[in-house]
mmCIF file of C-alpha atoms and ligand atoms in Angstrom:
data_model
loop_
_atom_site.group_PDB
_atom_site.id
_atom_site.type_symbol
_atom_site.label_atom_id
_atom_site.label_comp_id
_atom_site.label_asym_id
_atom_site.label_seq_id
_atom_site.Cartn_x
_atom_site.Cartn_y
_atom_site.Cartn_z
ATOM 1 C CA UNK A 1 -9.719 43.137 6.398
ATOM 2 C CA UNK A 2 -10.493 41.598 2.881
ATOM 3 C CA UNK A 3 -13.330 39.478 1.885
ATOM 4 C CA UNK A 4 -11.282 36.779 1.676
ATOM 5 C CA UNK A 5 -8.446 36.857 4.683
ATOM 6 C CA UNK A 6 -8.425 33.432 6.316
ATOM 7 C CA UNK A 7 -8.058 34.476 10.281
ATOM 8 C CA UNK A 8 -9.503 30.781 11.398
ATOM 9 C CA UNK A 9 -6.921 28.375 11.922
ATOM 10 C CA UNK A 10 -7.246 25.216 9.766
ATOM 11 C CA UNK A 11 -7.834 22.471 11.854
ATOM 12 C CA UNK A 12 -6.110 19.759 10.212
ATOM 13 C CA UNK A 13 -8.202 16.479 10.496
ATOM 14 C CA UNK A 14 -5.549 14.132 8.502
ATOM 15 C CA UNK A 15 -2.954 15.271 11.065
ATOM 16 C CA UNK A 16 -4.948 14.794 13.992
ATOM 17 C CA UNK A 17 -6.217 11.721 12.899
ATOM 18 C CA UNK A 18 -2.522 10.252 12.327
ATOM 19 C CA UNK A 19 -2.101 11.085 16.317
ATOM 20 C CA UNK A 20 -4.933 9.542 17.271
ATOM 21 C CA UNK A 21 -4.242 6.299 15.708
ATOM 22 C CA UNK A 22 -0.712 6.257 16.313
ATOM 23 C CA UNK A 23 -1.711 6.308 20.133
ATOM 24 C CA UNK A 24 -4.046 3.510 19.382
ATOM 25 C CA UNK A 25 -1.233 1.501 17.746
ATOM 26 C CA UNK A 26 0.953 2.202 20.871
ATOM 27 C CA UNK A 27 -2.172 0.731 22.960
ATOM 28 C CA UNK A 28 -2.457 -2.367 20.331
ATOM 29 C CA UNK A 29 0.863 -2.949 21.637
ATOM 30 C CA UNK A 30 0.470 -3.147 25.268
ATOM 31 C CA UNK A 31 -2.429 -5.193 24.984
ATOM 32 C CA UNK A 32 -0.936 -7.349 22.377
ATOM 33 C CA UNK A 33 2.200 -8.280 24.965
ATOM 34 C CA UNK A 34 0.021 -8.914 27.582
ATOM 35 C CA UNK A 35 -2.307 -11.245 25.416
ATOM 36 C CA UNK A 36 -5.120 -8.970 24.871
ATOM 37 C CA UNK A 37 -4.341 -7.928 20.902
ATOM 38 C CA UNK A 38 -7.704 -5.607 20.392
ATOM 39 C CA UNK A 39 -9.662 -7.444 17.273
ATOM 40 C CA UNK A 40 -12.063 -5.836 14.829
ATOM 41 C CA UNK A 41 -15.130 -7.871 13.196
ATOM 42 C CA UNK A 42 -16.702 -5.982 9.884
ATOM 43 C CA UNK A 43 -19.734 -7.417 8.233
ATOM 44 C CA UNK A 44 -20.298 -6.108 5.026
ATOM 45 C CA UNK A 45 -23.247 -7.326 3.105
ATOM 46 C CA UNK A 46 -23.582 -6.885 -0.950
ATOM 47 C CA UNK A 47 -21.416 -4.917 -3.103
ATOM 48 C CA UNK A 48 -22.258 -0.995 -2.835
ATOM 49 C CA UNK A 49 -18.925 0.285 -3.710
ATOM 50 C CA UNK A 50 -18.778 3.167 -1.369
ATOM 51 C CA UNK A 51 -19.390 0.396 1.351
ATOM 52 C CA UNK A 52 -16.517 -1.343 -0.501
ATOM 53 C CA UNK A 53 -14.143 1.493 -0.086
ATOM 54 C CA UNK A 54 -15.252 1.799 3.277
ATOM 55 C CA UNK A 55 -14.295 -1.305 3.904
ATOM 56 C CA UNK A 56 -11.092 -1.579 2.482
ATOM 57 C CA UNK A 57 -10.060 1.692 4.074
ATOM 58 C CA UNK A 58 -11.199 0.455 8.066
ATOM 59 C CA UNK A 59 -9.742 -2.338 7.275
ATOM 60 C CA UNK A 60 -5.912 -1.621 6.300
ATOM 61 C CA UNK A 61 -6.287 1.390 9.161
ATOM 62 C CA UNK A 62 -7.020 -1.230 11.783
ATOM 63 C CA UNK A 63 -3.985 -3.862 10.246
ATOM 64 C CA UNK A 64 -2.099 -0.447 10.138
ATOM 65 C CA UNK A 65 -2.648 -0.217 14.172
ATOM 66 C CA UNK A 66 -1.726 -4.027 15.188
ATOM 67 C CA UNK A 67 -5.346 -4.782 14.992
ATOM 68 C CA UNK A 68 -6.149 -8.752 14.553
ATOM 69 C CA UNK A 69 -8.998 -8.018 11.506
ATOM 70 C CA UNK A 70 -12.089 -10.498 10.554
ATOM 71 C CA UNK A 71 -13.709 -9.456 7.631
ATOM 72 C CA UNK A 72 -17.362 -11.139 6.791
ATOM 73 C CA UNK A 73 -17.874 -10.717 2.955
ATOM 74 C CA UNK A 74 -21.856 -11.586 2.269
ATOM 75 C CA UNK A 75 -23.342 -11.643 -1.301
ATOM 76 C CA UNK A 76 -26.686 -9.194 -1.326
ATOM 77 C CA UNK A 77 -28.506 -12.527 -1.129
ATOM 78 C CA UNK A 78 -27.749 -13.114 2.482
ATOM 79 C CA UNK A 79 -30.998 -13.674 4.108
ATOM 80 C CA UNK A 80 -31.573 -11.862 7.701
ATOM 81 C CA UNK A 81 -30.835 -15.164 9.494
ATOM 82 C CA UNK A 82 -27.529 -15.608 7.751
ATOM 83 C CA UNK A 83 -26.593 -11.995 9.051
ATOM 84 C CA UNK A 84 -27.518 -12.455 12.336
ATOM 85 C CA UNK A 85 -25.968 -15.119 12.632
ATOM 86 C CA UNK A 86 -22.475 -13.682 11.593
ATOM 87 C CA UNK A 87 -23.261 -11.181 14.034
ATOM 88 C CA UNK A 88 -23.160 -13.771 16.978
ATOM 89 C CA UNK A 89 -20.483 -15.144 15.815
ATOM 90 C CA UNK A 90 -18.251 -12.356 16.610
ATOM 91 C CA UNK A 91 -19.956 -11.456 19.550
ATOM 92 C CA UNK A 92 -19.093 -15.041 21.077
ATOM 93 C CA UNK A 93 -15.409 -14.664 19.979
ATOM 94 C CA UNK A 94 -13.650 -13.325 23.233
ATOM 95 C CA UNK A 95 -10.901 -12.138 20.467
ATOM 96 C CA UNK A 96 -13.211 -9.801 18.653
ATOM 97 C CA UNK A 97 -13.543 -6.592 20.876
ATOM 98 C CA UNK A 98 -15.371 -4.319 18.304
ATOM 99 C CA UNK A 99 -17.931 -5.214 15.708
ATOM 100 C CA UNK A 100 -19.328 -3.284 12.824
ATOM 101 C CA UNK A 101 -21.939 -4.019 10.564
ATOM 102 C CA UNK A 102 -21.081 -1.626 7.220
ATOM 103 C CA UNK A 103 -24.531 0.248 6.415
ATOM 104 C CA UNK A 104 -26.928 0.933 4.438
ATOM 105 C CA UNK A 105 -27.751 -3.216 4.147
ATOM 106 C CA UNK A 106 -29.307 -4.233 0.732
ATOM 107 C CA UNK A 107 -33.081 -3.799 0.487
ATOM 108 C CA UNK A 108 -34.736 -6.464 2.478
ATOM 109 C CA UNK A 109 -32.471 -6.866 5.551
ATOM 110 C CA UNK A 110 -33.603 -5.318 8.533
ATOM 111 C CA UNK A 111 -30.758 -3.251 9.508
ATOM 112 C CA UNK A 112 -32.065 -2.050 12.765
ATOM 113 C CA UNK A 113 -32.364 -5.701 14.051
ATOM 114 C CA UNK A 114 -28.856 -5.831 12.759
ATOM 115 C CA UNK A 115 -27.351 -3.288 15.067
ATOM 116 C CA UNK A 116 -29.472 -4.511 17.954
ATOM 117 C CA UNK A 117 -27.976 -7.728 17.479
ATOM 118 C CA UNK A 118 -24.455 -6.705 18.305
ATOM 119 C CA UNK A 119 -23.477 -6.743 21.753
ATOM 120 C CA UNK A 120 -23.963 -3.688 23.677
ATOM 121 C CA UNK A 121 -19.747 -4.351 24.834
ATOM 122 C CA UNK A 122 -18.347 -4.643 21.304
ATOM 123 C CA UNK A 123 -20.610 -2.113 19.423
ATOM 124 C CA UNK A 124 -17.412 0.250 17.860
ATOM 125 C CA UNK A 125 -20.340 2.110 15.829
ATOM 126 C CA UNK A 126 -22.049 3.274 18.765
ATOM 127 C CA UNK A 127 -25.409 2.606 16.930
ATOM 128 C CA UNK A 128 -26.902 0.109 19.391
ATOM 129 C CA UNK A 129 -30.019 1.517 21.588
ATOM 130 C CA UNK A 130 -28.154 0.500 25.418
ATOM 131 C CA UNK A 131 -25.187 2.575 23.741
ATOM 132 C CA UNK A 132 -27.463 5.468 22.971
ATOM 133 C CA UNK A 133 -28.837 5.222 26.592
ATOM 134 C CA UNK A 134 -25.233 4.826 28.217
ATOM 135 C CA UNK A 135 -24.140 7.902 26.650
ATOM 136 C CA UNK A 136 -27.405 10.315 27.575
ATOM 137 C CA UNK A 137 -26.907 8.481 31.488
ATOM 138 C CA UNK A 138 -23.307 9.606 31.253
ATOM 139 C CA UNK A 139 -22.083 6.021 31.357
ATOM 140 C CA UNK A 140 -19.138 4.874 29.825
ATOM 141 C CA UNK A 141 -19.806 2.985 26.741
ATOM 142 C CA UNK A 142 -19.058 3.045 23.034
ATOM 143 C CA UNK A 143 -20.296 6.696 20.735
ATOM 144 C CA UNK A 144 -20.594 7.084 17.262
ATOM 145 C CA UNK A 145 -17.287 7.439 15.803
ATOM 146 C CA UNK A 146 -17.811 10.983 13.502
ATOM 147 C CA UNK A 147 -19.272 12.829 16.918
ATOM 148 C CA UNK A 148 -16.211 11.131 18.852
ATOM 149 C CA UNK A 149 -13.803 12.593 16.240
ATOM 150 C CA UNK A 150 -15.193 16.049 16.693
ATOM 151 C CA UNK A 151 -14.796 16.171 20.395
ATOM 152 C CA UNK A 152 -11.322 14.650 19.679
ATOM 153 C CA UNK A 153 -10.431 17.418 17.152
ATOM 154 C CA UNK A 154 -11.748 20.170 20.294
ATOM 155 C CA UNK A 155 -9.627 19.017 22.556
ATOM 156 C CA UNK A 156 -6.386 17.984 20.299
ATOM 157 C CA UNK A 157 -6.729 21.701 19.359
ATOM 158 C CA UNK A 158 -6.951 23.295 23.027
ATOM 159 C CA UNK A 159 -10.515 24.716 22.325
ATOM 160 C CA UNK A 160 -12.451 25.343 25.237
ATOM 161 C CA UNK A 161 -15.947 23.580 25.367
ATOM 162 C CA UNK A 162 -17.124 23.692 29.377
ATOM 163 C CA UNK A 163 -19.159 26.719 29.560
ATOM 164 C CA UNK A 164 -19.230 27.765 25.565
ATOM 165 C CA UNK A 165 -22.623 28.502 23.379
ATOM 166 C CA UNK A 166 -22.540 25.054 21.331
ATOM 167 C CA UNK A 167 -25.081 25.313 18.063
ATOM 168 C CA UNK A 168 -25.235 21.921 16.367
ATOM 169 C CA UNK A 169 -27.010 21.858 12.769
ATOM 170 C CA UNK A 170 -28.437 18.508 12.157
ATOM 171 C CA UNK A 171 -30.631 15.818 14.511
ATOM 172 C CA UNK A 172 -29.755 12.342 13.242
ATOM 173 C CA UNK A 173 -28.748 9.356 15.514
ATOM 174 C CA UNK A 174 -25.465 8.953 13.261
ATOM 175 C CA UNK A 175 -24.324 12.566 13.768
ATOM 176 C CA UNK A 176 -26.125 15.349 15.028
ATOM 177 C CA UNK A 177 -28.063 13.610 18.439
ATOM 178 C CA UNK A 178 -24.720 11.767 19.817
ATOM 179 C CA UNK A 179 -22.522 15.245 19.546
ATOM 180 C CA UNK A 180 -25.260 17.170 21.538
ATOM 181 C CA UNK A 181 -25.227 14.853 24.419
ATOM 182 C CA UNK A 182 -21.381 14.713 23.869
ATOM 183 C CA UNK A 183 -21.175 18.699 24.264
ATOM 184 C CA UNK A 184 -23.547 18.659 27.265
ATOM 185 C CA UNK A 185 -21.585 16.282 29.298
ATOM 186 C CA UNK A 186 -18.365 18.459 28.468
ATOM 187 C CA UNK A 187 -20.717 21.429 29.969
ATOM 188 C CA UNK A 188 -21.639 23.199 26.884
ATOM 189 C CA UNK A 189 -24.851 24.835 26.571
ATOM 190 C CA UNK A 190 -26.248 23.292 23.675
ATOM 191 C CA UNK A 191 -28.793 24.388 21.206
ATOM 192 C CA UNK A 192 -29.912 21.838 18.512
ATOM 193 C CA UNK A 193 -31.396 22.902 14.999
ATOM 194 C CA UNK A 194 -32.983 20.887 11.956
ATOM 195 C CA UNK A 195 -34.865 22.086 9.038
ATOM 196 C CA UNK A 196 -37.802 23.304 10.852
ATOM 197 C CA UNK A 197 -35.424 25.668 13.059
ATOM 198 C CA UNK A 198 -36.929 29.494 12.438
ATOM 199 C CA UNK A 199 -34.179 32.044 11.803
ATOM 200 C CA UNK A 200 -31.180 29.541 11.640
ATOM 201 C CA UNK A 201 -28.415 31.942 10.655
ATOM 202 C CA UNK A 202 -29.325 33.910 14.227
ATOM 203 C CA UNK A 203 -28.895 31.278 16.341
ATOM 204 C CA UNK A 204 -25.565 30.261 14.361
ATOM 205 C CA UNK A 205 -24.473 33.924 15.205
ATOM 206 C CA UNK A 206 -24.483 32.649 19.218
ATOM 207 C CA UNK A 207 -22.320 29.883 19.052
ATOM 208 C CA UNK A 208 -18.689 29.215 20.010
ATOM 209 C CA UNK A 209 -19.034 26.552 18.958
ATOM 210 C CA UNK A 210 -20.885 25.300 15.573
ATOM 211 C CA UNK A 211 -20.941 22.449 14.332
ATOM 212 C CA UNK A 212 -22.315 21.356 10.634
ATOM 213 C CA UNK A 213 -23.728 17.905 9.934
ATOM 214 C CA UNK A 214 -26.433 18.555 7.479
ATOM 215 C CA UNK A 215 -25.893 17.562 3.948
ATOM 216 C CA UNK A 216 -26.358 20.582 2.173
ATOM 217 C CA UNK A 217 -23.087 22.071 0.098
ATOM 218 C CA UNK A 218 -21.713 25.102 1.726
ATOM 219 C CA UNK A 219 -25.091 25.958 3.660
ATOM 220 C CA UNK A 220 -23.183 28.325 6.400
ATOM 221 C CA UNK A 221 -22.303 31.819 5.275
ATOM 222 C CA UNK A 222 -19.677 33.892 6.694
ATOM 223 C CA UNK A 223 -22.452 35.928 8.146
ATOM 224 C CA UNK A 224 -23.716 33.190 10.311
ATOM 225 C CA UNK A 225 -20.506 33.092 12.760
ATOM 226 C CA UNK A 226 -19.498 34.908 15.345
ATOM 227 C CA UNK A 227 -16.375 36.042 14.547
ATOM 228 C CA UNK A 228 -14.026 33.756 16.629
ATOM 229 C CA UNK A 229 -15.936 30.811 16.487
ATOM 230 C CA UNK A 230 -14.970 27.094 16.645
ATOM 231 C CA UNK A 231 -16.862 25.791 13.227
ATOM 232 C CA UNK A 232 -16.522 21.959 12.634
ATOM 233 C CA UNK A 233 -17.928 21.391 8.929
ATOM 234 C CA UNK A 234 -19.267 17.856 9.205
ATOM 235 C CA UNK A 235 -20.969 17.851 5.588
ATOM 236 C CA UNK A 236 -19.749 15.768 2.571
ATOM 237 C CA UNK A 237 -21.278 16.568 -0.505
ATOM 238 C CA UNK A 238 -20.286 15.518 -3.965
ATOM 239 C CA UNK A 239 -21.420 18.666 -6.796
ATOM 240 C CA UNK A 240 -21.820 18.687 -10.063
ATOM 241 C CA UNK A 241 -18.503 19.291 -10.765
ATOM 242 C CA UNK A 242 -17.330 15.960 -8.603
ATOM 243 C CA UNK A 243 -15.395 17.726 -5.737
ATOM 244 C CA UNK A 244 -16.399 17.466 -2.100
ATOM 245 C CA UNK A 245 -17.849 20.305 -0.493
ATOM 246 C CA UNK A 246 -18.837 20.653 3.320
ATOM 247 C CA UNK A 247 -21.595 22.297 4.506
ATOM 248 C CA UNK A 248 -19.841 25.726 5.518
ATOM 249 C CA UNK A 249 -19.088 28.365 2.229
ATOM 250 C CA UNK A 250 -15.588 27.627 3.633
ATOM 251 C CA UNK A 251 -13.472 30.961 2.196
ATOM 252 C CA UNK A 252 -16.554 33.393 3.788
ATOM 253 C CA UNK A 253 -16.410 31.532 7.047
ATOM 254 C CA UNK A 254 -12.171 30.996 7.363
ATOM 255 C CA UNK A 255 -12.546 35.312 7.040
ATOM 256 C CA UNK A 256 -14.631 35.207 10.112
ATOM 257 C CA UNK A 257 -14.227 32.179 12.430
ATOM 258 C CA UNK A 258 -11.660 31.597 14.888
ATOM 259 C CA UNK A 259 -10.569 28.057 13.891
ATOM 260 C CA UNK A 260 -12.686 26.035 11.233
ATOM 261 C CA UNK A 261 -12.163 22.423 9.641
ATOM 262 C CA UNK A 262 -11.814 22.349 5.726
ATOM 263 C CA UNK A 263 -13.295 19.519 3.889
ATOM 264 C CA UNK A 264 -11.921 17.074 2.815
ATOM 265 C CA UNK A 265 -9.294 16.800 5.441
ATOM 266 C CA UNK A 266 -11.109 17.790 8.585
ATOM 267 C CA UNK A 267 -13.967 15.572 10.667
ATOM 268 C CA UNK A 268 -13.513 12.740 7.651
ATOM 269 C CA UNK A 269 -10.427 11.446 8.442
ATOM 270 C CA UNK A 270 -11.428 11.205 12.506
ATOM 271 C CA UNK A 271 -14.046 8.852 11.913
ATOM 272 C CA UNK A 272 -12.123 5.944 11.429
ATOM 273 C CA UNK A 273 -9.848 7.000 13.740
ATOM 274 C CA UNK A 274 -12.246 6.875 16.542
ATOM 275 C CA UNK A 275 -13.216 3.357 15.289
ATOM 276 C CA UNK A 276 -10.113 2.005 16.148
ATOM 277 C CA UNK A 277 -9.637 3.745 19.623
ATOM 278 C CA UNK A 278 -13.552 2.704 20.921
ATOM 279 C CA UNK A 279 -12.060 -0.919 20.017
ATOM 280 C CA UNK A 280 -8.650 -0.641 21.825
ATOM 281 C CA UNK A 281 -10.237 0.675 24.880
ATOM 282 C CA UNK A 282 -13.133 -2.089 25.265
ATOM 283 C CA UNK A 283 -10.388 -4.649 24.531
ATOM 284 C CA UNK A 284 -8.217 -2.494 27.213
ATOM 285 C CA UNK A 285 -11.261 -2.575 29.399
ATOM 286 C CA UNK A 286 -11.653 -6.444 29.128
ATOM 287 C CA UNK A 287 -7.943 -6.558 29.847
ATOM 288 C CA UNK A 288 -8.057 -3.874 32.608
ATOM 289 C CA UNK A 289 -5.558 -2.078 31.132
ATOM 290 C CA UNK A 290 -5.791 1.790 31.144
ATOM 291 C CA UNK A 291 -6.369 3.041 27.916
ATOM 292 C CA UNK A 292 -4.981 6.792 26.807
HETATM 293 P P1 NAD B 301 -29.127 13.130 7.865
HETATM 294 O O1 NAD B 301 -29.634 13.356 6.490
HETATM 295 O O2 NAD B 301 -29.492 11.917 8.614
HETATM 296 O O3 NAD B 301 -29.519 14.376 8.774
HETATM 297 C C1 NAD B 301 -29.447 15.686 8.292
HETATM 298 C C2 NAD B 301 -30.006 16.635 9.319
HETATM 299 O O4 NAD B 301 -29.939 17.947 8.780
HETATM 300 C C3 NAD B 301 -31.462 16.377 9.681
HETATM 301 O O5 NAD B 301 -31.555 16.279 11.084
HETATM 302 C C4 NAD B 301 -32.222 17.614 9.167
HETATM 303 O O6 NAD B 301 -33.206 18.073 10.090
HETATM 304 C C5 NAD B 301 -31.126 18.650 9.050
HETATM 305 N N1 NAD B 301 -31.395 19.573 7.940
HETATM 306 C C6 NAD B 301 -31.742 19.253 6.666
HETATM 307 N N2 NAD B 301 -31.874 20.384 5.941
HETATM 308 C C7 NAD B 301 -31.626 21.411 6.770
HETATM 309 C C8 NAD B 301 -31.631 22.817 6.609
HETATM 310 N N3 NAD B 301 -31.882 23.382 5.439
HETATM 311 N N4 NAD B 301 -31.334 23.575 7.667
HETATM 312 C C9 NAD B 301 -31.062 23.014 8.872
HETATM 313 N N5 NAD B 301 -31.036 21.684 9.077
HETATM 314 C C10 NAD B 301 -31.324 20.892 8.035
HETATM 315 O O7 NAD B 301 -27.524 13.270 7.717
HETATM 316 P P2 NAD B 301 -26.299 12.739 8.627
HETATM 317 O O8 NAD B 301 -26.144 11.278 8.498
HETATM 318 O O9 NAD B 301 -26.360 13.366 9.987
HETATM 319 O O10 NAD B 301 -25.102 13.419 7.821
HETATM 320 C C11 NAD B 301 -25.008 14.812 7.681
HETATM 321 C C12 NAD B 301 -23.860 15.144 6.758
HETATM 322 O O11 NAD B 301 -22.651 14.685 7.370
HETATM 323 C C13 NAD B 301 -23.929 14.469 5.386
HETATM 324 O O12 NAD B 301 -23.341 15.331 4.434
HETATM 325 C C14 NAD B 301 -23.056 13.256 5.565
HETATM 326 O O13 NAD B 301 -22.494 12.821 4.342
HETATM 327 C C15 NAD B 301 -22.005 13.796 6.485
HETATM 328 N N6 NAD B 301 -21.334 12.778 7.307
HETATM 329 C C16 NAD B 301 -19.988 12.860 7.379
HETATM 330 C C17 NAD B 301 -19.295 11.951 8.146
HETATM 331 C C18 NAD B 301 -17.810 12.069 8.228
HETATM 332 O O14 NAD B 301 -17.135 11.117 8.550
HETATM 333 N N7 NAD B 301 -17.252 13.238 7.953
HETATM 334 C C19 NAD B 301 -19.956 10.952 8.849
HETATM 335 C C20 NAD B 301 -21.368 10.924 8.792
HETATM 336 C C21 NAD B 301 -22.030 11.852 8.017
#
């Protein structure tokens, strides 16, 4: 076998992610003819223009699913009051079924006041602390949308995760935390590593599933996986030369792993995808209508 044979199969994010919303749309639908369109309020303070972009994208992908769409617009002025008060707004409209509050927030707003502000029953980020509870009680409730799309891409894919070695590189709330307790309650044995983890690359070498959500450009070498392995490549990284790497050294890993997602193309295009489906099933929830 060469250096360079690809035996993983390319999971293909874009592709999954156009299933997964066009089952979404086909839920907008039914709600939307029994009077329960699902509706999406997005706060977006300032002008960062990757929030922009953001933004704009969320925005025509929930139009693009029959989603009714409120977009708050606040110059980086907007004091904290202002904010929160948007915030309530949409939680007190019964039309408005998932809210999101576009981070980082310019300097001086509080932004975890922000996300504690939005109802626990519209909060499509998953961000909010009685979400973060619900999902390590097992409760139904809303989960961050990139550790959603992962599981989504798992099962879309027919790859086993009950009873599998799990590793998962990377402990933040956004990420790494929510797809551990997401793995355990599939029945994964999970092992969680950070920077301070000693001998990394060995306990990569006992998962069946790894998953990468560091930050650091192509930080998995082939000789990290067993061969076989499920490796999602969460990491976006801009180089030096402008393209986007992940965090997996993607041709020495495709040689070795069983099925691997490139980047871009892979966990990116989920997470908006899973936006829109944790708002059409609260609205389906409100309407008791079963979702997919
Ligand atoms: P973060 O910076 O909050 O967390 C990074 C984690 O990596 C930390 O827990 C840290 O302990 C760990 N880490 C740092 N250096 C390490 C090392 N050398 N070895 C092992 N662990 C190390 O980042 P985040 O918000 O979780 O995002 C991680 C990556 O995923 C980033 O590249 C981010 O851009 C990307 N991301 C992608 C999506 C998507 O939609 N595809 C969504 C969110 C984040």
């Amino acid at each position: 076998m060469g250096a360079t044979e690809v035996t993983a199969r390319i999971l293909d994010g874009k592709a999954t992610a156009k299933a997964v919303r066009a089952d979404v749309r086909a839920l907008a639908e039914r709600l939307t003819a029994a009077g329960h369109r699902p509706g999406l309020g997005v706060v977006l303070v300032g002008d960062d223009p990757a929030s922009q972009v953001y933004v704009r994208n969320k925005d025509r992908a929930a139009e693009e699913a029959g989603f009714r769409v409120e977009t708050r617009k606040l110059p980086a002025t907007t004091s904290q009051a202002e904010l929160l008060a948007e915030i309530e707004a949409f939680n007190a409209d019964a039309g408005i079924h998932g809210i999101l509050v576009q981070l980082p927030l310019p300097s001086g707003l509080d932004e975890r006041a922000a996300v504690r502000a939005i109802s626990p029953d519209k909060d499509a980020d998953g961000l909010h602390p009685e979400s973060v509870a619900r999902l390590v009680m097992g409760e139904s409730g809303f989960v961050p949308c990139t550790p959603a799309g992962c599981i989504e891409l798992l099962d879309r894919h027919g790859i086993e995760i009950e009873g599998r070695r799990a590793v998962v590189i990377g402990r933040s709330m956004l990420v790494g935390k929510p797809l551990a307790q997401l793995l355990l309650a599939r029945n994964a044995t999970v092992t969680m590593c950070h920077s301070r983890t000693t001998d990394l690359p060995a306990v990569c070498r006992e998962a069946d599933i790894l998953v990468a959500a560091v930050g650091r450009r192509e930080l998995v070498r082939g000789d990290w996986v067993k061969p076989g392995a499920a490796v999602l490549d969460v990491g976006i990284n801009r180089g030096e030369d402008k393209k986007l790497k992940g965090d997996v050294a993607f041709d020495e890993v495709a040689a070795v792993a069983g099925a691997l997602t490139p980047v871009p193309g892979g966990v990116g295009p989920m997470t908006i995808a899973m936006l829109l489906s944790n708002t059409a099933l609260a609205a389906s929830r409100l309407a008791g209508i079963e979702g997919h």
